[in-house]
Amino acid sequence: HAKGAGRNCYAIFGAHMDELIKMRRELERDLRAALEAKDQLEIHYQPVYSALGRQITGVEALLRWRHPLKGLIPPDMFIGLAEEIGIIEKVGSLVLKEACTAALPWEGLGLSVNASALEMRNPNYARNVLAILDELKFKPERLEIEITETALVDEDGQCEKNIRALRAAGVRFALDDFGTGFSSFGRLQRLEVDRIKIDRSFVNGFGTPGGNEEIVQAIIGLAHAKGLKTTAEGIETIEQQEALCRLGCDDLQGFLLSRPVPSQVIAKILQQRGSTIET
Ligand code: C2E
Ligand code: MG
Ligand code: MG
Ligand code: MG
């Protein structure tokens, strides 16, 4: 039965599949080349603001691929591929090195980088990160690593070992896209992170009937009860921003406040901050 259906599928999609496989091979070849050449991979930085003073407190490094023919490719379209073809570790160290170098002069700002679940399962991950921080003289206390729940589904506990080693050195951790996975609350119980990033799907519905305000209120309450900070992702409207402030969310991030921008723009934002807020 199933076999017949499979054959049918191939009859319909076969030609199309060949096309897709060819495109994927090309993308794979180009990504390997981009990693060697380096100048096609660029990082944009999205500011994070405190809810209370509406001050910039940090930036999140977000990777983009400037493909010579295809233009700017977003990370969701190539991070998975980098994982599959075994180069995510190289991508991760490139991002960390470049982001720390850019953020080094941005004194007082935190730097968040996203780590893939595969990186977190590498027994050498913590050592590699600390070596990079040491080499660049980047204070571990300024770095926050964002992981998702998928990183924590890891039988031999390697991810947790990495988290423990890095936290002992002063690096902080955030649980990204919180609320989109399963058993979130259960995992929080034993999880050693410093912050929760409330997924933007919760923030989206704010101010509309059937919005998720009760859920977000509960998440923030739970986080604070456990001594964790909260950041809301994906704030696009004033209403969403006000609701999150009212609910006691600590930090805010979203297109309303700023889109991810090149490092030069962050430097400008900091210059302006320096000249307008004098104490
Ligand atoms: P993320 O870590 O959850 O990052 C937030 C994503 O939401 C970013 O998309 C950001 O541009 C977008 N965003 C921020 N504010 C808003 C808003 O107000 N509205 C909307 N609609 N979107 C907003 P981006 O840059 O395309 O990144 C997508 C995902 O790719 C990231 O999700 C992260 O999981 C992954 N990623 C990005 N850079 C890296 C990296 O260097 N390494 C790894 N492993 N993953 C990365
Ligand atoms: Mg993130
Ligand atoms: Mg997120
Ligand atoms: Mg995400």
Coordinates of C-alpha atoms and ligand atoms in Angstrom, one line a residue:
H1 CA 0.0 0.0 0.0
A2 CA 2.5 2.5 1.2
K3 CA 4.9 1.4 -1.5
G4 CA 2.3 2.1 -4.2
A5 CA 1.7 5.5 -2.8
G6 CA 5.4 6.2 -2.8
R7 CA 5.7 5.3 -6.4
N8 CA 2.8 7.5 -7.2
C9 CA 4.5 10.4 -5.4
Y10 CA 7.6 9.8 -7.4
A11 CA 5.7 9.8 -10.7
I12 CA 4.2 13.2 -9.8
F13 CA 7.2 14.8 -7.9
G14 CA 10.1 12.9 -9.4
A15 CA 11.2 15.5 -11.9
H16 CA 10.7 18.3 -9.3
M17 CA 12.6 16.3 -6.7
D18 CA 15.6 16.0 -9.0
E19 CA 15.5 19.8 -9.4
L20 CA 15.3 20.3 -5.6
I21 CA 18.2 17.9 -5.0
K22 CA 20.3 19.8 -7.6
M23 CA 19.5 23.1 -6.0
R24 CA 20.4 21.8 -2.6
R25 CA 23.7 20.5 -3.8
E26 CA 24.5 23.9 -5.3
L27 CA 23.5 25.6 -2.1
E28 CA 25.7 23.2 -0.1
R29 CA 28.7 23.8 -2.4
D30 CA 28.2 27.6 -2.2
L31 CA 27.9 27.5 1.6
R32 CA 31.1 25.6 2.0
A33 CA 32.8 28.2 -0.3
A34 CA 31.2 31.1 1.6
L35 CA 32.6 29.6 4.8
E36 CA 36.1 29.5 3.3
A37 CA 35.9 32.9 1.8
K38 CA 34.2 34.4 4.9
D39 CA 33.3 37.7 3.4
Q40 CA 29.8 36.4 2.3
L41 CA 28.8 35.7 5.8
E42 CA 27.8 38.8 7.7
I43 CA 26.3 39.5 11.0
H44 CA 23.6 42.0 11.8
Y45 CA 22.9 43.1 15.3
Q46 CA 19.4 43.6 16.8
P47 CA 19.4 46.0 19.8
V48 CA 17.7 44.8 23.0
Y49 CA 16.2 47.5 25.3
S50 CA 15.4 47.5 29.0
A51 CA 11.6 47.8 29.6
L52 CA 12.1 50.3 32.5
G53 CA 14.5 52.9 31.1
R54 CA 14.1 52.0 27.5
Q55 CA 17.9 52.0 27.3
I56 CA 19.8 49.8 24.9
T57 CA 21.3 47.0 27.1
G58 CA 22.7 44.6 24.5
V59 CA 22.6 43.3 20.9
E60 CA 21.7 39.9 19.4
A61 CA 24.0 38.7 16.6
L62 CA 22.0 37.3 13.7
L63 CA 23.8 35.7 10.8
R64 CA 23.1 36.5 7.1
W65 CA 24.5 35.1 3.9
R66 CA 25.2 37.5 1.2
H67 CA 25.1 35.1 -1.8
P68 CA 26.8 36.5 -4.9
L69 CA 23.8 35.6 -7.1
K70 CA 20.9 35.0 -4.8
G71 CA 21.2 38.0 -2.6
L72 CA 20.8 38.1 1.2
I73 CA 19.7 34.7 2.5
P74 CA 18.2 34.6 6.0
P75 CA 19.6 32.1 8.5
D76 CA 16.5 29.8 8.6
M77 CA 17.4 28.9 5.0
F78 CA 20.9 27.8 5.6
I79 CA 21.6 27.0 9.3
G80 CA 19.8 23.7 9.0
L81 CA 21.9 22.9 5.9
A82 CA 25.1 23.8 7.8
E83 CA 24.0 21.4 10.5
E84 CA 23.3 18.6 8.1
I85 CA 26.6 18.9 6.2
G86 CA 28.6 19.1 9.4
I87 CA 29.9 22.7 9.2
I88 CA 27.8 24.3 11.9
E89 CA 30.7 24.3 14.4
K90 CA 32.8 26.3 12.0
V91 CA 29.8 28.7 11.3
G92 CA 29.3 29.0 15.1
S93 CA 33.0 29.9 15.8
L94 CA 33.0 32.4 12.9
V95 CA 29.9 34.1 14.3
L96 CA 31.3 34.2 17.8
K97 CA 34.7 35.6 16.8
E98 CA 33.3 38.2 14.5
A99 CA 30.5 39.3 16.9
C100 CA 32.9 39.6 19.9
T101 CA 35.3 41.6 17.8
A102 CA 32.6 44.0 16.7
A103 CA 31.1 44.3 20.2
L104 CA 34.4 44.7 21.9
P105 CA 34.3 48.5 21.8
W106 CA 30.5 48.6 22.7
E107 CA 31.3 49.0 26.4
G108 CA 28.5 48.2 28.7
L109 CA 26.5 46.3 26.1
G110 CA 25.7 42.6 26.4
L111 CA 26.2 40.4 23.3
S112 CA 23.8 37.5 22.5
V113 CA 24.7 34.8 20.1
N114 CA 22.6 31.8 19.0
A115 CA 24.0 28.4 19.3
S116 CA 22.7 25.3 17.5
A117 CA 21.7 22.2 19.4
L118 CA 24.5 20.3 17.6
E119 CA 27.1 22.7 18.9
M120 CA 25.8 22.4 22.4
R121 CA 26.3 18.6 22.2
N122 CA 29.9 18.8 21.2
P123 CA 32.1 17.9 24.2
N124 CA 34.6 20.6 23.2
Y125 CA 32.1 23.4 22.8
A126 CA 32.7 25.1 26.2
R127 CA 36.5 24.9 25.7
N128 CA 36.3 26.4 22.2
V129 CA 34.1 29.3 23.3
L130 CA 36.3 30.1 26.3
A131 CA 39.4 30.0 24.0
I132 CA 37.9 32.5 21.7
L133 CA 36.8 34.9 24.5
D134 CA 40.3 34.6 26.0
E135 CA 42.0 35.3 22.6
L136 CA 39.9 38.3 22.0
K137 CA 39.9 39.5 25.6
F138 CA 36.1 39.6 25.6
K139 CA 34.7 39.4 29.1
P140 CA 32.7 36.2 29.6
E141 CA 30.2 38.3 31.6
R142 CA 29.2 40.2 28.5
L143 CA 28.3 37.1 26.5
E144 CA 24.9 35.4 26.6
I145 CA 24.3 32.2 24.5
E146 CA 20.9 31.6 23.2
I147 CA 19.8 28.0 23.0
T148 CA 16.5 26.4 22.1
E149 CA 14.7 23.5 23.9
T150 CA 15.8 21.1 21.2
A151 CA 19.4 21.5 22.6
L152 CA 18.2 20.1 25.9
V153 CA 16.8 16.8 24.4
D154 CA 20.2 15.2 24.9
E155 CA 20.6 11.9 26.6
D156 CA 24.2 12.0 27.7
G157 CA 23.8 15.4 29.2
Q158 CA 26.6 17.0 27.2
C159 CA 24.7 20.2 26.6
E160 CA 24.2 20.6 30.3
K161 CA 27.9 20.0 30.9
N162 CA 28.8 22.7 28.4
I163 CA 26.3 25.1 30.1
R164 CA 27.7 24.4 33.5
A165 CA 31.3 24.9 32.4
L166 CA 30.5 28.2 30.6
R167 CA 28.3 29.5 33.4
A168 CA 31.1 28.8 35.9
A169 CA 33.3 31.1 33.7
G170 CA 30.7 33.9 33.8
V171 CA 28.9 33.3 30.5
R172 CA 25.1 33.5 30.7
F173 CA 22.4 31.4 28.9
A174 CA 19.0 32.2 27.5
L175 CA 16.3 29.8 26.4
D176 CA 15.2 31.2 23.0
D177 CA 11.7 30.9 21.5
F178 CA 10.3 29.9 24.8
G179 CA 6.9 28.3 24.7
T180 CA 7.1 26.9 21.2
G181 CA 8.6 23.5 22.3
F182 CA 7.0 20.8 24.5
S183 CA 7.3 20.2 28.2
S184 CA 8.7 23.7 28.6
F185 CA 7.7 24.2 32.1
G186 CA 9.0 20.8 33.2
R187 CA 12.4 21.5 31.8
L188 CA 12.6 24.8 33.4
Q189 CA 12.6 23.1 36.7
R190 CA 16.1 21.6 36.3
L191 CA 17.4 23.9 33.6
E192 CA 20.4 26.1 34.4
V193 CA 19.7 29.2 32.3
D194 CA 19.6 32.9 33.3
R195 CA 16.9 34.2 30.9
I196 CA 13.9 33.2 29.0
K197 CA 13.1 34.7 25.6
I198 CA 9.3 34.7 25.1
D199 CA 8.6 33.6 21.6
R200 CA 7.2 36.2 19.2
S201 CA 4.1 34.0 18.5
F202 CA 2.9 34.9 22.0
V203 CA 3.6 38.6 21.5
N204 CA 1.8 38.7 18.2
G205 CA -1.7 38.2 19.6
F206 CA -1.4 41.0 22.2
G207 CA -4.2 43.5 22.2
T208 CA -6.5 41.3 20.1
P209 CA -9.3 39.1 21.4
G210 CA -7.9 35.7 22.3
G211 CA -4.5 37.3 22.8
N212 CA -2.0 35.4 25.0
E213 CA -1.6 37.9 27.8
E214 CA -2.5 35.4 30.6
I215 CA 0.0 32.9 29.3
V216 CA 2.8 35.5 29.0
Q217 CA 1.9 36.8 32.5
A218 CA 2.3 33.2 33.8
I219 CA 5.6 32.8 32.0
I220 CA 7.0 36.0 33.4
G221 CA 5.8 35.2 36.8
L222 CA 7.3 31.7 36.7
A223 CA 10.6 33.1 35.3
H224 CA 10.9 35.7 38.0
A225 CA 10.0 33.2 40.7
K226 CA 12.9 31.1 39.6
G227 CA 15.2 34.2 39.5
L228 CA 15.3 34.4 35.7
K229 CA 15.2 37.5 33.5
T230 CA 12.7 37.7 30.6
T231 CA 13.0 39.2 27.1
A232 CA 10.0 39.5 24.8
E233 CA 10.8 38.9 21.1
G234 CA 9.1 40.3 18.1
I235 CA 7.5 43.5 19.4
E236 CA 6.0 45.3 16.5
T237 CA 3.4 47.6 18.0
I238 CA 3.2 50.2 20.8
E239 CA 0.3 48.2 22.2
Q240 CA 2.4 45.0 22.5
Q241 CA 5.3 47.0 24.0
E242 CA 3.0 48.6 26.6
A243 CA 1.4 45.3 27.5
L244 CA 4.8 43.7 28.1
C245 CA 6.0 46.5 30.2
R246 CA 2.8 46.3 32.3
L247 CA 3.3 42.5 32.7
G248 CA 6.8 43.2 34.1
C249 CA 8.9 41.9 31.2
D250 CA 12.5 42.9 31.8
D251 CA 13.8 43.5 28.2
L252 CA 12.3 44.2 24.8
Q253 CA 13.3 43.3 21.3
G254 CA 11.4 43.8 18.0
F255 CA 11.1 45.7 14.8
L256 CA 9.2 48.5 16.7
L257 CA 12.4 49.2 18.6
S258 CA 14.9 48.3 15.9
R259 CA 15.4 45.8 13.2
P260 CA 18.7 43.9 13.0
V261 CA 21.3 46.3 11.6
P262 CA 25.0 46.2 10.5
S263 CA 27.6 46.9 13.2
Q264 CA 28.2 50.5 12.0
V265 CA 24.6 51.4 12.8
I266 CA 25.0 50.1 16.3
A267 CA 28.1 52.2 16.7
K268 CA 26.0 55.3 15.6
I269 CA 23.2 54.4 18.0
L270 CA 25.8 54.3 20.8
Q271 CA 27.3 57.6 19.7
Q272 CA 23.9 59.3 19.8
R273 CA 23.1 57.7 23.2
G274 CA 26.4 59.2 24.5
S275 CA 25.6 62.7 23.3
T276 CA 21.9 62.8 24.4
I277 CA 21.8 61.1 27.7
E278 CA 24.4 62.9 29.8
T279 CA 24.4 62.5 33.5
Ligands
C2E1 P1 16.0 33.9 16.9 O1 17.2 33.7 17.6 O2 14.7 33.6 17.6 O3 16.0 35.4 16.3 C1 14.9 36.2 16.2 C2 14.4 36.3 14.8 O4 13.3 37.2 14.8 C3 15.4 37.0 13.8 O5 15.2 36.5 12.5 C4 14.9 38.5 13.8 O6 15.3 39.2 12.7 C5 13.5 38.3 13.9 N1 12.7 39.4 14.5 C6 13.2 40.2 15.4 N2 12.2 41.2 15.8 C7 11.2 40.9 15.0 C8 9.9 41.5 14.8 O7 9.5 42.4 15.5 N3 9.0 40.9 14.0 C9 9.4 39.8 13.2 N4 8.5 39.3 12.4 N5 10.6 39.2 13.3 C10 11.5 39.7 14.2 P2 16.5 36.0 11.7 O8 17.6 36.9 11.8 O9 15.9 35.6 10.3 O10 16.9 34.6 12.4 C11 16.1 33.5 12.4 C12 16.7 32.4 13.3 O11 17.9 31.9 12.8 C13 17.1 32.9 14.7 O12 15.9 33.0 15.5 C14 18.1 31.9 15.1 O13 17.4 30.7 15.6 C15 18.7 31.5 13.8 N6 20.1 32.1 13.8 C16 20.4 33.4 13.4 N7 21.7 33.6 13.5 C17 22.3 32.4 13.9 C18 23.6 32.0 14.2 O14 24.6 32.7 14.1 N8 23.7 30.7 14.6 C19 22.7 29.8 14.7 N9 22.9 28.6 15.2 N10 21.4 30.2 14.5 C20 21.2 31.5 14.1
MG2 MG 17.9 34.2 19.3
MG3 MG 13.9 33.6 19.2
MG4 MG 13.9 31.5 16.3

